[in-house]
Tab-separated table of C-alpha atoms and ligand atoms in Angstrom:
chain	number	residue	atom	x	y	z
C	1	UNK	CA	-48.662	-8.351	-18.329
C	2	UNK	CA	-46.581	-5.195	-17.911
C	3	UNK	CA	-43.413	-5.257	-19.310
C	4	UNK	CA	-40.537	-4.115	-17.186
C	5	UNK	CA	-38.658	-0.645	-18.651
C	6	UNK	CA	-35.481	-1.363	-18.675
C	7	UNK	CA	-33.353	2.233	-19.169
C	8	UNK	CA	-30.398	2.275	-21.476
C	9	UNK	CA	-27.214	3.248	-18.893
C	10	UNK	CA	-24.098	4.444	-20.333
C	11	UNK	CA	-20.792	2.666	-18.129
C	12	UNK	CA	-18.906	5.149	-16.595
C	13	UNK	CA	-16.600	5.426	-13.146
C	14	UNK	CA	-19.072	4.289	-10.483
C	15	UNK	CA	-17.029	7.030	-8.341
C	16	UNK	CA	-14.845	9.989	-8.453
C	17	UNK	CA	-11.221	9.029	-8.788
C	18	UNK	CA	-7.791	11.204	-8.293
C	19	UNK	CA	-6.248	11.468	-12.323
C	20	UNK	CA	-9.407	10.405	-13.417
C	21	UNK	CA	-9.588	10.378	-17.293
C	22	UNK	CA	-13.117	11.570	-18.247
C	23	UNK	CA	-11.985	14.918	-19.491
C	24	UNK	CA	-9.114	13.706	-21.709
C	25	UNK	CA	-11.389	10.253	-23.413
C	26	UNK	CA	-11.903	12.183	-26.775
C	27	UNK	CA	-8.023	12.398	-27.073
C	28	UNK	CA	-7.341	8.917	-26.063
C	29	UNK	CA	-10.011	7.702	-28.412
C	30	UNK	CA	-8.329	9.073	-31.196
C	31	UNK	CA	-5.389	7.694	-30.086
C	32	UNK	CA	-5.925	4.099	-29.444
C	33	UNK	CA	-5.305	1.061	-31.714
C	34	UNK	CA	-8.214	0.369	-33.977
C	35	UNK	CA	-8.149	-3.494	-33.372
C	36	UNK	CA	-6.451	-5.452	-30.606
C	37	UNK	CA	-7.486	-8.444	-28.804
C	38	UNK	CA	-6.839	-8.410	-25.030
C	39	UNK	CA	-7.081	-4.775	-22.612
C	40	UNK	CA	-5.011	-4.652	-19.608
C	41	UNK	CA	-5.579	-1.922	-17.639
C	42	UNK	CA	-2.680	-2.455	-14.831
C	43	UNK	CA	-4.138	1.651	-12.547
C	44	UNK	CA	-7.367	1.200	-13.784
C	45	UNK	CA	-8.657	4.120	-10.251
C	46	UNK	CA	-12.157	4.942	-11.470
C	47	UNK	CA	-11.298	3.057	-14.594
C	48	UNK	CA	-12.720	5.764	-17.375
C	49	UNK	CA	-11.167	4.597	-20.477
C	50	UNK	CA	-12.359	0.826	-19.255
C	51	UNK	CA	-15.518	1.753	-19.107
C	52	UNK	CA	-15.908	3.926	-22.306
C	53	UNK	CA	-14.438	0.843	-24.419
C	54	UNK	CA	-16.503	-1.780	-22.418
C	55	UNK	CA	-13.891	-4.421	-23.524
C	56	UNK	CA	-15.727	-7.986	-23.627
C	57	UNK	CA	-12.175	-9.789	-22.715
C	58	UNK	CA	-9.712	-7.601	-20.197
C	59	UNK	CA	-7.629	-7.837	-16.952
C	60	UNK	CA	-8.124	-4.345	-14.846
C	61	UNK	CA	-5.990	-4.074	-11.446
C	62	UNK	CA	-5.314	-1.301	-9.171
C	63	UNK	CA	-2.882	-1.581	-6.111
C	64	UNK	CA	-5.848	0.036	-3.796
C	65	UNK	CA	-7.477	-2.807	-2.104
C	66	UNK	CA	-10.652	-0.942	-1.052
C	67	UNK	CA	-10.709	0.087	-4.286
C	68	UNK	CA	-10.717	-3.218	-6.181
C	69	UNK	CA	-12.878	-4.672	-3.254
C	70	UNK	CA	-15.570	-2.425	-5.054
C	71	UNK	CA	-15.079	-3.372	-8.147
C	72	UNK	CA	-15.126	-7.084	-6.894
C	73	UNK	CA	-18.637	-6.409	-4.970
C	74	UNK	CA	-20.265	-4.544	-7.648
C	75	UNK	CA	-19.503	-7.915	-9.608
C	76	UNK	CA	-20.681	-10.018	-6.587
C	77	UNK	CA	-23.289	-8.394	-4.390
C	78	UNK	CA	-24.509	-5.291	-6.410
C	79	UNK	CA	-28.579	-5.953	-4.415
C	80	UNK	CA	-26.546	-6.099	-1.214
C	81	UNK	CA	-24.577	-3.138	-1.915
C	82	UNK	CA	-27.183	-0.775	-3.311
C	83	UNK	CA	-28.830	-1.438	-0.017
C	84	UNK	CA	-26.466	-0.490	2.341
C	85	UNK	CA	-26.041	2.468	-0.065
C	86	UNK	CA	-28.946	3.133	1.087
C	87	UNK	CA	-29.186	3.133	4.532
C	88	UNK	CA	-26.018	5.190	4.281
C	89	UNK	CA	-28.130	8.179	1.555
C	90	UNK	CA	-31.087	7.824	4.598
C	91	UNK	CA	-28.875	8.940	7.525
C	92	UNK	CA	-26.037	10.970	5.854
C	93	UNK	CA	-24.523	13.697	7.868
C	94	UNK	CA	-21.607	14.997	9.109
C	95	UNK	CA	-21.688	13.339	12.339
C	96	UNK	CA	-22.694	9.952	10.352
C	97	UNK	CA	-19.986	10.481	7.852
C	98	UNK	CA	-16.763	11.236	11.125
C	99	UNK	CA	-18.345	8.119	12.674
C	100	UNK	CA	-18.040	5.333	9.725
C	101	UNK	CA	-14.672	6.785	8.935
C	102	UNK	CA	-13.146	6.096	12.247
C	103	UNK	CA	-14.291	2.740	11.678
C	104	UNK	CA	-10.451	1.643	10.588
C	105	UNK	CA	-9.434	3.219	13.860
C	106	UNK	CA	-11.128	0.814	16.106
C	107	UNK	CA	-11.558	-2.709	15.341
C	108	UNK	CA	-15.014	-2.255	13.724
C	109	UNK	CA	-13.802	-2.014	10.237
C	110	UNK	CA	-12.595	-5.999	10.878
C	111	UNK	CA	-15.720	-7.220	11.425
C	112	UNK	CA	-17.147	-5.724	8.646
C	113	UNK	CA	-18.267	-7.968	5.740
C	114	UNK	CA	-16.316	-7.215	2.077
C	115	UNK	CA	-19.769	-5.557	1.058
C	116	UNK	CA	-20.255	-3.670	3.896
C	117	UNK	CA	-16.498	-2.325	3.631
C	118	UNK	CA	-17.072	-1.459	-0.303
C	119	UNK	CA	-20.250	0.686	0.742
C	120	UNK	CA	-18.414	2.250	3.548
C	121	UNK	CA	-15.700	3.910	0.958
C	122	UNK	CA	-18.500	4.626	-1.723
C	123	UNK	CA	-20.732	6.175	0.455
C	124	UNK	CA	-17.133	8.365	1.862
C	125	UNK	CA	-16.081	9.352	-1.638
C	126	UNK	CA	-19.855	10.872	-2.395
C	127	UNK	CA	-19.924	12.764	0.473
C	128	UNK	CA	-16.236	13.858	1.500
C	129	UNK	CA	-14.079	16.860	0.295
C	130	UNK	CA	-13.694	17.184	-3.403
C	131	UNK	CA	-14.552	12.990	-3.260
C	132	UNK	CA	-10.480	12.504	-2.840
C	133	UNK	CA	-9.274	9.146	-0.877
C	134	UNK	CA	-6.843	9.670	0.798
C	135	UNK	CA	-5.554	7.855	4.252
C	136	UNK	CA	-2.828	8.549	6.626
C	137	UNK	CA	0.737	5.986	7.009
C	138	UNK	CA	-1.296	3.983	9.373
C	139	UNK	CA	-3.965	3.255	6.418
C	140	UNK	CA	-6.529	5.347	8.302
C	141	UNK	CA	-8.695	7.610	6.058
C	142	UNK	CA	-8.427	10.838	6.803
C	143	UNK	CA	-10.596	13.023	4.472
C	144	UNK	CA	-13.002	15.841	5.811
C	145	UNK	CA	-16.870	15.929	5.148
C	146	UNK	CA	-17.026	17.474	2.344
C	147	UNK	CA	-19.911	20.746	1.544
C	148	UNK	CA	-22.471	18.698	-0.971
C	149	UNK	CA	-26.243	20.087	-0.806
C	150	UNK	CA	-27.704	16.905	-2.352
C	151	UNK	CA	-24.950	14.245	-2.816
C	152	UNK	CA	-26.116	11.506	-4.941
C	153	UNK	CA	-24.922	8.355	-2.953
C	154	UNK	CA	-26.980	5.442	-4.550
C	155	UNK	CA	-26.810	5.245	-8.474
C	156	UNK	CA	-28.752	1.839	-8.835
C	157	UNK	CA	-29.048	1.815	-12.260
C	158	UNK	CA	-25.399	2.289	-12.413
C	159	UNK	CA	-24.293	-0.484	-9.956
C	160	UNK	CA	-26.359	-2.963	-12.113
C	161	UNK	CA	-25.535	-2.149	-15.104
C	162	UNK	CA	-21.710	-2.426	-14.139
C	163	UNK	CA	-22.553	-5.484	-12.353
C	164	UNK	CA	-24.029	-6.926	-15.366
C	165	UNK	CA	-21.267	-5.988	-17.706
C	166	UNK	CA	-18.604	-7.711	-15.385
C	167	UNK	CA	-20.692	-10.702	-15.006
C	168	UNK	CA	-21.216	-10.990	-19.039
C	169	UNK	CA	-17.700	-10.619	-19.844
C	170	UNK	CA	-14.438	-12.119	-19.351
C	171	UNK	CA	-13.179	-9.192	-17.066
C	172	UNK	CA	-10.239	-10.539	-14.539
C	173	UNK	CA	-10.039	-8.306	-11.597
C	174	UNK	CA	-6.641	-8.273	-9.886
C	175	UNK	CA	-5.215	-6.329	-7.094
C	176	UNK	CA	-1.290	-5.247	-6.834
C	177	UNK	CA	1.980	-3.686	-8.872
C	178	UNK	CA	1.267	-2.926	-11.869
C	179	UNK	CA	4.090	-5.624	-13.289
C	180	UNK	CA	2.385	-8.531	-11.975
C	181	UNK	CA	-0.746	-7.256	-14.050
C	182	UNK	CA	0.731	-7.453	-17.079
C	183	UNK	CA	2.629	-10.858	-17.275
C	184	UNK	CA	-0.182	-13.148	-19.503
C	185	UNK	CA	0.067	-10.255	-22.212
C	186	UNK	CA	0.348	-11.289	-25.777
C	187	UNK	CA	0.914	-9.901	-29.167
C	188	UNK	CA	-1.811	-7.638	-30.461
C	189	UNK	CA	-3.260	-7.210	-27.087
C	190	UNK	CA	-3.772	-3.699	-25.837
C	191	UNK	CA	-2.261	-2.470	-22.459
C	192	UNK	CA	-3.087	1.177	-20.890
C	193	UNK	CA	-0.973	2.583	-18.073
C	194	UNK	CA	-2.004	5.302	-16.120
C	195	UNK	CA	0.454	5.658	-13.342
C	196	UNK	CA	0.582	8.825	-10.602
C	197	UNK	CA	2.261	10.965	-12.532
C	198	UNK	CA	5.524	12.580	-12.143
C	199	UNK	CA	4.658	16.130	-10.546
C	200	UNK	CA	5.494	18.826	-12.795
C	201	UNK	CA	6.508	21.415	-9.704
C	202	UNK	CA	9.235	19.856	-8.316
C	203	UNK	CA	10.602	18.196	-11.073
C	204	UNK	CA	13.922	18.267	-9.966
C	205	UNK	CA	13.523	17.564	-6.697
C	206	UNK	CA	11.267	14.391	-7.952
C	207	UNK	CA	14.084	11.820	-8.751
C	208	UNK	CA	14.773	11.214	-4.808
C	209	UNK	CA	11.256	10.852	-3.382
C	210	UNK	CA	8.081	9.355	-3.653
C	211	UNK	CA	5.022	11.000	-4.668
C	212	UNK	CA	1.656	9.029	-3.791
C	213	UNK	CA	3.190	6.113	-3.368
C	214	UNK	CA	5.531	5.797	-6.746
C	215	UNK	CA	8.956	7.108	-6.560
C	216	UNK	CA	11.452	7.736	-9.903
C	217	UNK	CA	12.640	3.785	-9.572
C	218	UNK	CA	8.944	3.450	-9.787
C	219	UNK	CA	8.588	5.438	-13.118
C	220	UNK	CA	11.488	3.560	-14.302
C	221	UNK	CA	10.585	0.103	-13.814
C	222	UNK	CA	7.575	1.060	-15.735
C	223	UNK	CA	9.322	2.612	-18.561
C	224	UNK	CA	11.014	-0.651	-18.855
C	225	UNK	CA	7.870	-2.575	-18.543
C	226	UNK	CA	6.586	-0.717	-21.766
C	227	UNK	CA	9.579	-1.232	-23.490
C	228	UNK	CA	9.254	-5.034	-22.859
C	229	UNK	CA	5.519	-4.994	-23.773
C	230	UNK	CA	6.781	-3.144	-26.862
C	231	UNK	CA	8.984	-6.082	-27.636
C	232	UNK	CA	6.789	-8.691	-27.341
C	233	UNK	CA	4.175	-7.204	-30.077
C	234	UNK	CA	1.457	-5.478	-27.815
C	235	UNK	CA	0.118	-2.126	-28.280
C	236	UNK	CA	1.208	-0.127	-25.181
C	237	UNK	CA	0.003	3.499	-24.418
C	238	UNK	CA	0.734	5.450	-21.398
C	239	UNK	CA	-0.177	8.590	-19.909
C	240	UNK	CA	1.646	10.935	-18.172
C	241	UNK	CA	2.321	14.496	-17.124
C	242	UNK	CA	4.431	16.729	-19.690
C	243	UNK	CA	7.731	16.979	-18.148
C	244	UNK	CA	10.918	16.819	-19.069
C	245	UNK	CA	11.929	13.629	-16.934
C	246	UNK	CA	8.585	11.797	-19.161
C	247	UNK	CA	9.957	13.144	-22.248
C	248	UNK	CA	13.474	11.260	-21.472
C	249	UNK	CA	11.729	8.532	-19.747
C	250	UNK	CA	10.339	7.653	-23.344
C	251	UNK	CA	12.025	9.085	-26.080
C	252	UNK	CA	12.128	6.171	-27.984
C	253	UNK	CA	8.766	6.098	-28.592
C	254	UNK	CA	5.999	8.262	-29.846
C	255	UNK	CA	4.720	11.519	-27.924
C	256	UNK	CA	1.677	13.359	-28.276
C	257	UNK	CA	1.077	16.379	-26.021
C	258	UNK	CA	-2.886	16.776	-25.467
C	259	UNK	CA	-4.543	19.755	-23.568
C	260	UNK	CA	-7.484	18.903	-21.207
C	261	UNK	CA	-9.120	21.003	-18.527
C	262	UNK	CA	-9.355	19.796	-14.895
C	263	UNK	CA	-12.024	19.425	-12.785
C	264	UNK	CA	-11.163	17.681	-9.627
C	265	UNK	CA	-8.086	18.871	-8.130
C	266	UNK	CA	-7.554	19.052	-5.138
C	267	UNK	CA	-6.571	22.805	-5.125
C	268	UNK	CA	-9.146	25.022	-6.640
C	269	UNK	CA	-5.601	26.899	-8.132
C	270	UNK	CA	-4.701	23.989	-10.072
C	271	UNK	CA	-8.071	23.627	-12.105
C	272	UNK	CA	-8.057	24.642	-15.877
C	273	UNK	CA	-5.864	23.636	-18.638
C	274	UNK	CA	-3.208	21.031	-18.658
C	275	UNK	CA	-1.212	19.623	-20.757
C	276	UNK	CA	-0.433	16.076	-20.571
C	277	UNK	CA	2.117	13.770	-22.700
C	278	UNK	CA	0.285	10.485	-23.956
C	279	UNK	CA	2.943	7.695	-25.280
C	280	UNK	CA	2.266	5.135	-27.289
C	281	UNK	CA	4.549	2.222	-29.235
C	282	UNK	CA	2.624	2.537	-32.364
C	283	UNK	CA	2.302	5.283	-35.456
C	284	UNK	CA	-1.311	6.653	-35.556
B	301	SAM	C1	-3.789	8.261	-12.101
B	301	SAM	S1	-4.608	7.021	-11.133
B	301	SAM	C2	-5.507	6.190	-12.408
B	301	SAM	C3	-6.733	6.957	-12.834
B	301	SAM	C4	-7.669	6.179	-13.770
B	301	SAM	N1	-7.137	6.085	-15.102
B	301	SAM	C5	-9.039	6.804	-13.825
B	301	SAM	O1	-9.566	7.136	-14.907
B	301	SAM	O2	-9.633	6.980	-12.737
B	301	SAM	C6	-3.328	5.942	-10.664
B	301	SAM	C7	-3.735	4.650	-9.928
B	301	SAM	O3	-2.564	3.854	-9.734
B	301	SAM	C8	-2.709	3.099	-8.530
B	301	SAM	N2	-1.344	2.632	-8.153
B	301	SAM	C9	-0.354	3.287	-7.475
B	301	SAM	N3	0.767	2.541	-7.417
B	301	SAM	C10	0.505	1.393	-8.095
B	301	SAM	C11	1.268	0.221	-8.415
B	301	SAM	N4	2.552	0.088	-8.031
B	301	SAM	N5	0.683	-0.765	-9.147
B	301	SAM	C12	-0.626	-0.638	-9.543
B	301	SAM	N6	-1.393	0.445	-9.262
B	301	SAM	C13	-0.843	1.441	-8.555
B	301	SAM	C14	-3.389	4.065	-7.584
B	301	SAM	O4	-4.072	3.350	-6.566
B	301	SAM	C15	-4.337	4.826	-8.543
B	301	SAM	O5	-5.633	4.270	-8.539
């Protein structure tokens, strides 16, 4: 009998994600506690510290439903998935890619099945500019085709591997704010917030308006979220860009400005080095 190979896969994002971590993981390794018992991960996005620790007990949430709808179906359905993954690699174009995303401006996308919805955005953020998501105030995506010569839509091996991980560990996937993620913490457990950050342009300016979705209530509500966490004996670390409002935002507690260089921004002008501010509750 032949035995089945069975490659090794290292977890990572199973998609591009805006603020994703993966450039700035050998900071935050240095900078996380060395034991703790629970991870909470209340923006886990692409999730790339999640993945890199591979926690056997956490809670992960995201206030993007499409987004945690993937996560949810890679658990659930990854055969399914990989499938229609498939079908989508086969006919991929730009015609293909206009047509499936005006699906949420018709009534097809409501008669579309959770896995069918999950492959839908996967397949869009392999194939559209710069892999961004981003949708319109009537929740319509709105993201052009993007200029890929040989976009890799299907990573099978991937998919399982994820799928097997959140199946073999006690990983609770939630959708919504980030304060409703966080409310079974307990001493000694570990909690990583990695909010949209406060732009560094308009600083100024930033304290009367929202930017993607979180406004400066926003920011402070979570500053007071980490300050309860911090109360109640967890190990809290947050990132965050390095601006002045961040620096009062959390002065109590420790700072530690890291340099990483960008990949994925949007704007071609803002790739290279940045500095980011990483807080944490605890000496390292
Ligand atoms: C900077 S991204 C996180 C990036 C992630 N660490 C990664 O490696 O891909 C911020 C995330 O916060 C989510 N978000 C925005 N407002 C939120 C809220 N009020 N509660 C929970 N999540 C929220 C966004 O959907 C987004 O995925």
């Amino acid at each position: 009998m032949k035995i089945k190979e069975i490659k090794e896969v290292t977890l990572q994002p199973f998609t591009k994600w805006t603020g994703g971590k993966r450039q700035l993981l050998p900071v935050i390794r240095e900078l996380i506690p060395k034991t703790y018992n629970r991870y909470f991960e209340p923006f886990v996005g692409g999730g790339a510290l999640f993945f890199d620790l591979a926690p056997k007990d956490a809670v992960i949430n995201d206030f993007n439903a499409e987004l945690i709808n993937c996560y949810q179906q890679i658990k659930d359905n990854p055969q399914e998935l990989i499938e229609i993954l498939k079908v989508h690699q086969e006919y991929n174009s730009k015609e293909y890619y206009l047509d499936l995303r005006s699906a949420d401006r018709d009534e097809r996308i409501d008669m579309m099945s959770e896995v069918q919805r999950a492959a839908r955005i996967l397949y869009m953020l392999r194939v559209d500019f710069n892999g961004l998501y981003r949708v319109n105030s009537k929740n319509q995506f709105n993201v052009p085709y993007g200029r890929y010569k040989n976009p890799k839509i299907v990573d099978e091996n991937l998919v399982s591997a994820i799928s097997t991980y959140l199946n073999n560990n006690q990983i609770e996937i939630k959708k919504g704010d980030f304060e409703k993620a966080v409310l079974d913490v307990q001493p000694g457990d570990f909690v990583y917030f990695d909010p949209p950050y406060i732009p560094l342009s308009e600083t100024s300016a930033f304290t009367s308006y929202t930017h993607e979705g979180f406004s400066y209530d926003d920011q402070v509500r979570l500053r007071d979220t980490f300050k309860k966490l911090s109360d109640t004996g967890a190990y809290v670390m947050l990132s965050n860009s390095s601006s002045f409002l961040v620096e009062e935002l959390y002065r109590d507690f420790n700072i530690h400005y890291v340099e990483a260089t960008r990949t994925n921004g949007a704007k071609s002008s803002s790739r290279g080095k940045i500095s980011e501010i990483i807080v944490t509750n605890y000496e390292k």
